[in-house]
Short mmCIF file of C-alpha atoms in Angstrom, two decimals:
data_model
loop_
_atom_site.label_atom_id
_atom_site.label_comp_id
_atom_site.label_asym_id
_atom_site.label_seq_id
_atom_site.Cartn_x
_atom_site.Cartn_y
_atom_site.Cartn_z
CA MET I 96 -156.72 -72.28 91.70
CA ILE I 97 -158.43 -74.80 89.83
CA LEU I 98 -161.20 -73.05 88.25
CA TYR I 99 -158.62 -70.44 86.59
CA LEU I 100 -156.91 -74.37 85.97
CA ARG I 101 -160.30 -75.34 84.03
CA LEU I 102 -161.25 -71.46 82.49
CA PHE I 103 -157.36 -72.23 80.61
CA LYS I 104 -158.21 -75.59 79.62
CA GLU I 105 -161.28 -74.11 77.79
CA SER I 106 -160.16 -70.67 76.62
CA PHE I 107 -157.58 -73.27 74.86
CA ALA I 108 -159.51 -74.86 73.77
CA PHE I 109 -162.24 -72.07 72.17
CA ALA I 110 -159.57 -71.02 70.55
CA ILE I 111 -158.28 -74.17 69.00
CA ASN I 112 -161.37 -74.38 68.13
CA ALA I 113 -161.46 -71.29 66.61
CA LEU I 114 -158.55 -71.92 64.47
CA ARG I 115 -159.84 -75.42 62.73
CA ASN I 116 -163.66 -73.55 62.17
CA ASN I 117 -162.57 -70.39 60.78
CA LYS I 118 -158.81 -71.52 59.07
CA LEU I 119 -158.69 -69.00 56.24
CA ARG I 120 -159.80 -66.45 58.90
CA THR I 121 -157.33 -67.52 61.46
CA PHE I 122 -154.70 -67.64 59.41
CA LEU I 123 -154.35 -64.22 57.76
CA SER I 124 -154.73 -62.65 61.64
CA LEU I 125 -152.06 -64.97 63.14
CA LEU I 126 -149.52 -64.40 59.94
CA GLY I 127 -149.30 -60.79 61.33
CA VAL I 128 -148.54 -61.70 64.89
CA THR I 129 -146.15 -64.48 62.90
CA ILE I 130 -144.27 -61.89 60.38
CA GLY I 131 -144.03 -58.99 62.86
CA ILE I 132 -142.39 -62.01 65.73
CA PHE I 133 -140.42 -63.42 63.12
CA SER I 134 -139.06 -59.89 61.33
CA ILE I 135 -138.04 -58.62 65.42
CA ILE I 136 -136.82 -61.94 66.26
CA ALA I 137 -134.61 -62.19 63.25
CA VAL I 138 -133.40 -59.01 63.14
CA LEU I 139 -132.29 -58.85 67.08
CA ALA I 140 -130.68 -62.62 66.11
CA ALA I 141 -128.82 -61.38 63.21
CA VAL I 142 -127.77 -57.65 65.08
CA ASP I 143 -126.61 -60.41 67.95
CA SER I 144 -124.44 -62.32 65.51
CA LEU I 145 -122.86 -59.38 63.52
CA ASP I 146 -122.11 -57.92 67.35
CA GLN I 147 -121.00 -61.07 68.36
CA SER I 148 -118.23 -61.49 65.38
CA ILE I 149 -117.41 -57.90 65.30
CA LYS I 150 -116.66 -58.33 68.69
CA SER I 151 -114.60 -62.06 68.39
CA GLN I 152 -112.15 -60.77 65.94
CA LEU I 153 -111.69 -57.41 68.10
CA SER I 154 -110.96 -59.02 71.21
CA GLY I 155 -107.40 -59.27 70.78
CA LEU I 156 -107.04 -55.31 70.13
CA ASP I 157 -106.95 -52.50 72.41
CA LYS I 158 -109.75 -50.25 72.73
CA ASN I 159 -107.48 -48.21 73.55
CA THR I 160 -104.57 -48.21 70.17
CA ILE I 161 -103.77 -44.88 68.82
CA TYR I 162 -103.34 -44.00 65.50
CA LEU I 163 -101.43 -41.03 64.37
CA THR I 164 -101.50 -40.14 60.91
CA LYS I 165 -102.60 -37.13 58.41
CA TYR I 166 -105.58 -39.63 57.71
CA SER I 167 -109.10 -39.02 60.10
CA PHE I 168 -110.74 -42.56 60.34
CA GLY I 169 -113.98 -40.59 61.12
CA PRO I 170 -115.48 -37.50 60.10
CA THR I 171 -113.62 -34.30 60.54
CA GLU I 172 -115.03 -30.37 60.26
CA VAL I 173 -111.35 -29.55 58.97
CA PRO I 174 -111.83 -29.15 55.44
CA ARG I 175 -110.22 -31.63 52.48
CA TRP I 176 -108.23 -29.36 50.56
CA GLN I 177 -106.73 -28.31 53.86
CA ARG I 178 -105.89 -32.42 54.94
CA ASP I 179 -103.91 -32.62 51.89
CA ASN I 180 -101.41 -30.65 53.27
CA TYR I 181 -101.07 -32.48 56.30
CA PRO I 182 -97.43 -33.82 55.93
CA GLN I 183 -97.37 -37.52 55.87
CA THR I 184 -96.00 -38.90 58.76
CA GLU I 185 -92.68 -40.49 58.55
CA ASN I 186 -90.58 -43.18 60.05
CA ASP I 187 -88.36 -40.40 61.85
CA ASP I 188 -91.67 -39.54 63.76
CA TYR I 189 -92.34 -43.19 64.95
CA GLU I 190 -88.75 -42.41 65.92
CA PHE I 191 -89.52 -39.39 68.33
CA VAL I 192 -92.84 -40.70 69.61
CA ASN I 193 -90.59 -44.01 71.26
CA ARG I 194 -88.84 -41.63 72.28
CA ASN I 195 -90.36 -38.84 74.76
CA ILE I 196 -93.57 -39.94 75.12
CA PRO I 197 -93.76 -41.44 77.92
CA ASN I 198 -96.15 -45.00 78.78
CA ILE I 199 -96.54 -46.45 75.46
CA LYS I 200 -96.21 -50.71 76.26
CA SER I 201 -95.97 -51.33 72.16
CA SER I 202 -95.67 -49.41 68.76
CA ALA I 203 -94.88 -49.69 64.92
CA TYR I 204 -95.10 -47.88 62.26
CA VAL I 205 -96.65 -48.78 59.38
CA ILE I 206 -96.69 -48.51 55.84
CA PHE I 207 -100.67 -48.09 53.92
CA GLY I 208 -102.02 -49.03 50.77
CA ASN I 209 -99.79 -51.98 49.12
CA SER I 210 -101.16 -54.06 47.36
CA GLU I 211 -98.54 -56.77 45.02
CA THR I 212 -97.99 -59.45 43.19
CA ILE I 213 -96.17 -62.09 45.05
CA LYS I 214 -94.83 -64.46 42.86
CA TYR I 215 -93.34 -67.86 43.81
CA GLN I 216 -91.85 -70.59 40.18
CA ASP I 217 -94.89 -70.88 38.13
CA ASN I 218 -97.23 -69.88 41.22
CA ALA I 219 -98.11 -65.87 41.20
CA ILE I 220 -100.85 -63.90 42.91
CA SER I 221 -102.34 -59.96 42.24
CA ASN I 222 -103.28 -57.83 44.78
CA VAL I 223 -102.07 -59.28 47.60
CA ASP I 224 -102.57 -56.90 50.65
CA VAL I 225 -98.89 -56.33 52.05
CA SER I 226 -99.38 -54.17 55.69
CA PRO I 227 -94.98 -53.11 55.50
CA ALA I 228 -95.33 -52.74 59.65
CA SER I 229 -92.20 -52.64 61.96
CA TYR I 230 -91.85 -55.36 64.89
CA GLY I 231 -94.33 -54.26 67.59
CA ILE I 232 -97.66 -54.32 64.91
CA TYR I 233 -97.39 -58.52 66.08
CA GLU I 234 -98.24 -57.51 69.98
CA ILE I 235 -100.61 -54.89 68.29
CA GLU I 236 -102.69 -56.41 66.52
CA ASP I 237 -102.22 -59.81 67.97
CA LEU I 238 -101.26 -62.00 65.74
CA LYS I 239 -100.34 -65.76 66.14
CA ILE I 240 -98.27 -67.79 64.26
CA GLY I 241 -98.76 -70.85 63.28
CA GLU I 242 -95.49 -72.40 61.31
CA GLY I 243 -92.13 -70.51 61.87
CA ARG I 244 -91.55 -66.74 63.66
CA PHE I 245 -92.42 -63.25 63.16
CA TYR I 246 -89.37 -61.20 61.87
CA THR I 247 -86.94 -59.68 65.14
CA GLU I 248 -87.67 -56.23 65.88
CA SER I 249 -82.97 -56.00 65.00
CA GLU I 250 -84.65 -57.60 61.18
CA SER I 251 -86.95 -54.86 61.02
CA SER I 252 -84.57 -51.92 61.98
CA THR I 253 -82.42 -53.09 59.56
CA GLY I 254 -84.89 -54.06 56.70
CA ALA I 255 -84.49 -57.82 56.49
CA SER I 256 -85.80 -58.99 53.21
CA VAL I 257 -87.97 -61.51 55.53
CA VAL I 258 -92.20 -61.82 54.99
CA VAL I 259 -94.69 -63.18 57.04
CA ILE I 260 -97.82 -64.71 54.85
CA GLY I 261 -101.12 -65.39 55.88
CA ALA I 262 -102.57 -69.34 56.11
CA GLY I 263 -104.58 -68.69 52.89
CA LEU I 264 -101.91 -66.74 51.31
CA ALA I 265 -99.57 -69.95 52.06
CA GLU I 266 -102.38 -72.42 51.01
CA ASN I 267 -102.60 -70.24 46.96
CA LEU I 268 -98.90 -69.66 46.86
CA PHE I 269 -97.09 -72.76 47.81
CA GLU I 270 -100.07 -75.62 47.63
CA SER I 271 -98.78 -78.76 48.89
CA GLU I 272 -95.21 -77.19 49.39
CA GLN I 273 -93.61 -76.27 52.68
CA PRO I 274 -93.16 -72.53 52.61
CA LEU I 275 -90.52 -72.30 55.24
CA GLY I 276 -87.04 -70.67 54.06
CA LYS I 277 -88.18 -70.70 50.94
CA GLN I 278 -87.74 -67.41 48.39
CA VAL I 279 -90.57 -65.23 47.18
CA ARG I 280 -91.43 -62.56 44.42
CA MET I 281 -92.84 -59.02 45.51
CA PHE I 282 -91.73 -55.37 44.88
CA GLY I 283 -88.96 -56.43 42.59
CA ARG I 284 -87.28 -58.23 45.59
CA LYS I 285 -86.92 -61.61 46.28
CA VAL I 286 -87.72 -61.96 49.80
CA THR I 287 -87.72 -64.86 52.51
CA VAL I 288 -91.41 -66.57 53.95
CA ILE I 289 -89.70 -67.19 57.31
CA GLY I 290 -93.05 -67.63 59.36
CA VAL I 291 -96.82 -68.51 58.04
CA LEU I 292 -99.53 -67.40 60.50
CA LYS I 293 -102.81 -68.64 61.77
CA LYS I 294 -105.98 -68.61 60.07
CA VAL I 295 -108.30 -67.23 61.43
CA GLY I 296 -110.79 -67.60 58.88
CA SER I 297 -113.42 -64.95 57.17
CA SER I 298 -113.72 -61.66 58.67
CA LEU I 299 -115.96 -58.67 58.52
CA PHE I 300 -112.59 -56.75 58.63
CA ASP I 301 -108.53 -57.07 57.23
CA SER I 302 -108.24 -60.81 57.57
CA PRO I 303 -104.45 -61.46 58.13
CA ASP I 304 -105.30 -64.85 56.12
CA GLU I 305 -104.73 -63.38 52.95
CA LYS I 306 -102.29 -60.29 54.01
CA ALA I 307 -98.56 -60.63 54.09
CA PHE I 308 -96.29 -58.66 56.88
CA VAL I 309 -92.91 -57.09 55.80
CA PRO I 310 -90.84 -54.46 58.15
CA SER I 311 -91.17 -51.18 56.98
CA ASN I 312 -87.76 -50.47 56.77
CA PHE I 313 -87.78 -52.92 53.84
CA VAL I 314 -90.10 -50.84 52.28
CA ARG I 315 -88.70 -47.36 52.57
CA GLN I 316 -85.48 -49.18 51.05
CA PHE I 317 -87.05 -48.60 47.86
CA THR I 318 -89.94 -46.12 48.23
CA ASN I 319 -89.60 -42.04 48.27
CA GLY I 320 -90.26 -40.45 51.62
CA GLY I 321 -91.09 -36.67 52.56
CA SER I 322 -94.40 -34.77 52.65
CA ASP I 323 -95.49 -35.98 49.35
CA GLY I 324 -93.90 -39.45 50.16
CA ILE I 325 -95.72 -43.19 51.34
CA PRO I 326 -98.41 -42.90 53.17
CA GLY I 327 -98.23 -44.31 56.61
CA ALA I 328 -99.15 -44.37 60.23
CA ILE I 329 -97.25 -44.70 63.55
CA VAL I 330 -99.67 -47.52 65.93
CA ILE I 331 -99.10 -46.83 69.62
CA LYS I 332 -100.39 -49.25 72.51
CA PRO I 333 -100.18 -47.49 75.53
CA GLU I 334 -99.75 -49.41 78.59
CA ALA I 335 -102.90 -50.40 80.79
CA GLY I 336 -104.09 -48.55 83.83
CA VAL I 337 -102.99 -45.02 81.94
CA ASP I 338 -105.81 -41.93 81.26
CA ILE I 339 -106.24 -42.39 77.88
CA ALA I 340 -107.39 -38.88 78.37
CA ALA I 341 -103.95 -37.19 79.96
CA PHE I 342 -101.94 -40.13 77.63
CA GLU I 343 -103.53 -38.39 74.21
CA GLN I 344 -102.86 -34.70 75.57
CA VAL I 345 -98.99 -35.39 76.14
CA LEU I 346 -98.77 -37.74 73.05
CA ARG I 347 -100.46 -34.22 71.20
CA GLN I 348 -98.39 -31.61 72.63
CA LYS I 349 -95.35 -33.04 72.64
CA PHE I 350 -95.72 -33.87 68.88
CA ARG I 351 -97.10 -30.53 67.77
CA ILE I 352 -93.00 -29.43 69.46
CA HIS I 353 -91.76 -32.12 67.19
CA ARG I 354 -93.66 -30.35 63.99
CA GLY I 355 -92.89 -26.95 65.00
CA LEU I 356 -96.01 -25.92 65.29
CA LYS I 357 -96.84 -22.46 67.04
CA ALA I 358 -99.62 -22.02 69.76
CA ASP I 359 -101.76 -19.75 67.28
CA GLU I 360 -101.20 -23.23 64.22
CA PRO I 361 -103.60 -25.96 64.20
CA ASP I 362 -102.62 -29.50 64.36
CA ASN I 363 -101.75 -30.89 61.10
CA PHE I 364 -102.33 -34.40 62.23
CA PHE I 365 -104.32 -36.48 63.22
CA VAL I 366 -104.84 -38.67 66.49
CA ASN I 367 -106.92 -41.90 65.71
CA LYS I 368 -108.64 -43.98 68.51
CA LEU I 369 -109.44 -47.55 67.99
CA SER I 370 -112.13 -46.86 70.54
CA GLY I 371 -113.90 -44.21 68.34
CA MET I 372 -114.50 -46.84 64.79
CA THR I 373 -115.57 -49.64 67.32
CA ASP I 374 -118.06 -46.45 69.50
CA ALA I 375 -119.12 -46.27 65.87
CA ILE I 376 -119.95 -49.97 65.12
CA ASP I 377 -121.87 -49.92 68.49
CA ASN I 378 -123.69 -46.70 66.82
CA ILE I 379 -124.91 -48.63 63.22
CA ILE I 380 -125.85 -51.65 65.30
CA GLY I 381 -127.82 -49.70 67.43
CA VAL I 382 -129.42 -47.96 64.33
CA MET I 383 -130.03 -51.64 62.87
CA ASN I 384 -131.33 -52.90 66.18
CA LEU I 385 -134.17 -49.76 65.47
CA VAL I 386 -134.38 -49.92 62.23
CA GLY I 387 -136.01 -53.81 62.47
CA TRP I 388 -138.35 -52.75 65.30
CA ILE I 389 -139.54 -50.48 63.81
CA ILE I 390 -140.26 -51.98 60.35
CA SER I 391 -141.39 -55.18 62.75
CA GLY I 392 -143.50 -53.23 64.82
CA PHE I 393 -146.32 -52.50 61.39
CA SER I 394 -146.17 -56.56 60.90
CA LEU I 395 -147.35 -56.91 64.87
CA LEU I 396 -150.18 -53.79 65.09
CA VAL I 397 -151.19 -55.26 61.12
CA GLY I 398 -151.03 -58.92 63.69
CA GLY I 399 -152.97 -57.46 66.64
CA PHE I 400 -155.83 -55.95 64.70
CA GLY I 401 -156.33 -58.89 63.44
CA ILE I 402 -156.60 -60.59 66.73
CA ALA I 403 -158.53 -58.28 67.59
CA ASN I 404 -161.17 -58.48 64.87
CA ILE I 405 -160.90 -62.66 65.44
CA MET I 406 -162.14 -61.97 69.11
CA PHE I 407 -165.22 -59.50 68.51
CA VAL I 408 -166.33 -62.55 65.54
CA SER I 409 -165.71 -64.84 68.43
CA VAL I 410 -167.73 -62.61 70.73
CA LYS I 411 -170.86 -62.21 68.43
CA GLU I 412 -170.74 -65.77 67.83
CA ARG I 413 -170.95 -66.36 71.14
CA THR I 414 -172.95 -64.10 72.15
CA ASN I 415 -175.81 -66.93 73.26
CA LEU I 416 -172.97 -69.18 75.06
CA ILE I 417 -172.49 -65.99 77.63
CA GLY I 418 -176.33 -65.25 78.11
CA ILE I 419 -175.90 -68.93 79.24
CA GLN I 420 -172.43 -69.12 81.27
CA LYS I 421 -174.28 -65.44 83.08
CA SER I 422 -177.42 -66.97 83.92
CA LEU I 423 -175.68 -69.84 85.62
CA GLY I 424 -174.05 -68.11 87.91
CA ALA I 425 -170.79 -66.73 85.56
CA LYS I 426 -169.19 -63.47 87.20
CA ASN I 427 -167.72 -61.08 84.78
CA ARG I 428 -164.17 -61.27 85.55
CA PHE I 429 -164.87 -64.82 84.74
CA ILE I 430 -166.21 -64.26 80.54
CA LEU I 431 -163.21 -61.24 81.38
CA PHE I 432 -160.13 -64.29 81.82
CA GLN I 433 -161.77 -66.72 79.04
CA PHE I 434 -161.84 -64.21 75.83
CA LEU I 435 -158.25 -62.63 77.69
CA PHE I 436 -157.10 -65.70 77.51
CA GLU I 437 -158.35 -67.29 74.43
CA ALA I 438 -156.57 -64.28 72.67
CA ILE I 439 -153.02 -64.62 74.92
CA ILE I 440 -153.29 -68.54 73.15
CA LEU I 441 -154.09 -67.06 69.49
CA ALA I 442 -151.37 -64.68 69.77
CA VAL I 443 -148.37 -66.90 71.18
CA ILE I 444 -149.18 -69.65 68.78
CA GLY I 445 -147.86 -66.78 66.35
CA GLY I 446 -145.18 -65.92 68.18
CA VAL I 447 -144.00 -69.68 68.48
CA ILE I 448 -144.62 -70.06 64.95
CA GLY I 449 -142.96 -67.00 64.15
CA LEU I 450 -139.65 -67.98 66.42
CA ALA I 451 -139.95 -71.95 65.34
CA PHE I 452 -139.30 -70.59 61.75
CA VAL I 453 -136.12 -67.66 63.23
CA TRP I 454 -134.96 -71.03 64.39
CA ILE I 455 -134.53 -72.93 61.04
CA ILE I 456 -133.47 -70.56 59.54
CA SER I 457 -130.85 -69.86 62.23
CA LEU I 458 -129.98 -73.30 62.02
CA ILE I 459 -129.91 -73.22 57.56
CA ALA I 460 -127.43 -70.22 57.58
CA SER I 461 -125.04 -71.60 60.50
CA GLN I 462 -125.25 -74.42 57.19
CA PHE I 463 -123.93 -72.02 54.75
CA VAL I 464 -122.28 -68.89 55.91
CA ASP I 465 -118.52 -70.05 56.87
CA ASP I 466 -117.14 -68.77 59.76
CA PHE I 467 -120.02 -66.84 61.13
CA GLU I 468 -122.55 -68.13 63.90
CA PHE I 469 -125.80 -67.17 63.88
CA VAL I 470 -126.73 -66.56 67.21
CA LEU I 471 -130.19 -67.35 69.15
CA SER I 472 -130.10 -66.24 72.20
CA PHE I 473 -132.33 -67.32 74.64
CA TRP I 474 -133.53 -63.80 75.79
CA ASN I 475 -133.77 -62.99 72.08
CA MET I 476 -136.45 -65.67 72.56
CA LEU I 477 -138.39 -64.66 75.67
CA ILE I 478 -138.45 -61.25 74.11
CA GLY I 479 -140.12 -62.67 71.32
CA PHE I 480 -142.35 -65.30 73.82
CA SER I 481 -143.22 -62.00 75.48
CA LEU I 482 -143.99 -59.56 73.05
CA SER I 483 -146.35 -62.33 71.83
CA THR I 484 -148.25 -62.50 74.46
CA LEU I 485 -148.37 -58.56 75.55
CA ILE I 486 -149.88 -58.29 71.93
CA GLY I 487 -152.78 -60.69 72.42
CA LEU I 488 -153.33 -59.47 75.85
CA ILE I 489 -153.75 -55.89 74.41
CA SER I 490 -155.80 -57.06 71.28
CA GLY I 491 -158.20 -59.58 73.39
CA VAL I 492 -158.47 -56.71 75.70
CA LEU I 493 -161.87 -54.32 74.19
CA PRO I 494 -163.76 -57.41 72.97
CA ALA I 495 -163.11 -59.16 76.50
CA LEU I 496 -164.91 -56.11 78.44
CA SER I 497 -167.39 -55.88 75.62
CA ALA I 498 -168.56 -59.57 76.08
CA SER I 499 -168.13 -59.66 80.35
CA LYS I 500 -170.69 -56.41 80.00
CA LEU I 501 -172.93 -58.21 77.72
CA ASP I 502 -176.47 -58.32 79.92
CA PRO I 503 -177.37 -61.85 79.70
CA VAL I 504 -181.43 -61.69 79.24
CA GLU I 505 -179.99 -59.48 76.39
CA ALA I 506 -177.38 -61.80 75.56
CA ILE I 507 -179.64 -65.35 75.02
CA ARG I 508 -182.59 -63.05 73.21
CA THR I 509 -180.00 -61.50 70.89
CA GLY I 510 -178.15 -64.65 70.42
CA MET I 511 -180.90 -67.43 69.59
#
């Protein structure tokens, strides 16, 4: 044990000496390892941060949530002309689903594509994302009220002229005034503010901070319905523990009957599941990880060749010393481990520098990017350290083997 500790100490000293005596050569060689480790860990950390941010934003949503509408949320084999002829999902469809589909925990009828200008006295904010939706959207989207309240089921059914606004929208529209009870103008009508949502911050998806929610039946009072009317969707949150596949099959069959479709006719609607979107996000993140590994792998390959080159040069420069060590009784494995340790130490130094750069950048990113936490996990740091060690081991094997097999007499004569 003491022998190997001394060997480690001497190898570390040789590595440091190589760094000092061949600064430019060592710097250029370690640059590949540093960039490679930096690239891989930076990509892993960035993807982990993105994944964590997405999951935190989706944490309040049930992955089994279903969107029943004429639109497909993903790729489909149904041609565009056929989809365009599908009937719009209407409030009558929503009422049918509520009455006839079992095991629904919550449901809502929502209307798409509403961008409005909201006015309060002399203040006006344009292109506000207004979401006309029935009462059930409150539970489905896990909305949080900061002030006031959300509209009731009765207000939703009667189409009351009330609105719940996001925290950011309230700040911009009312500034220092209390928004509750104030009347704003939207859709050419006066609407009373009854609630303000809790501030969420920026989001990869639509942040509720700049949105407004009104009862869908309020908007239906002055907009065209029917197959060519306003686009809508039925949002369904099944009860916990329900067999989703069986639930979807019942929903599809009963809705086909409601639409009057014959057995040989295809569906004229789509059943979109939120889990499909999350699966697509997971696939995208997986591809990002793979691309990052491939790109960073080239840098690691260059760094590995650089370290191998240093080690071959080091063996050449210390041939005489190797011969003397062998003549004094040093075994082949002693010489082998000596150069292996040296290669590993050089690679680890490059890896530590790469990790340090990632850590510094993560601190800077956390300061300047609002509402986004850059995560540098212990697991990713362990991956970086392990990779740099592995690169050093692989890069040092051939030089170390060539050094351990040198004949002591030939080595002393060649090195003189």
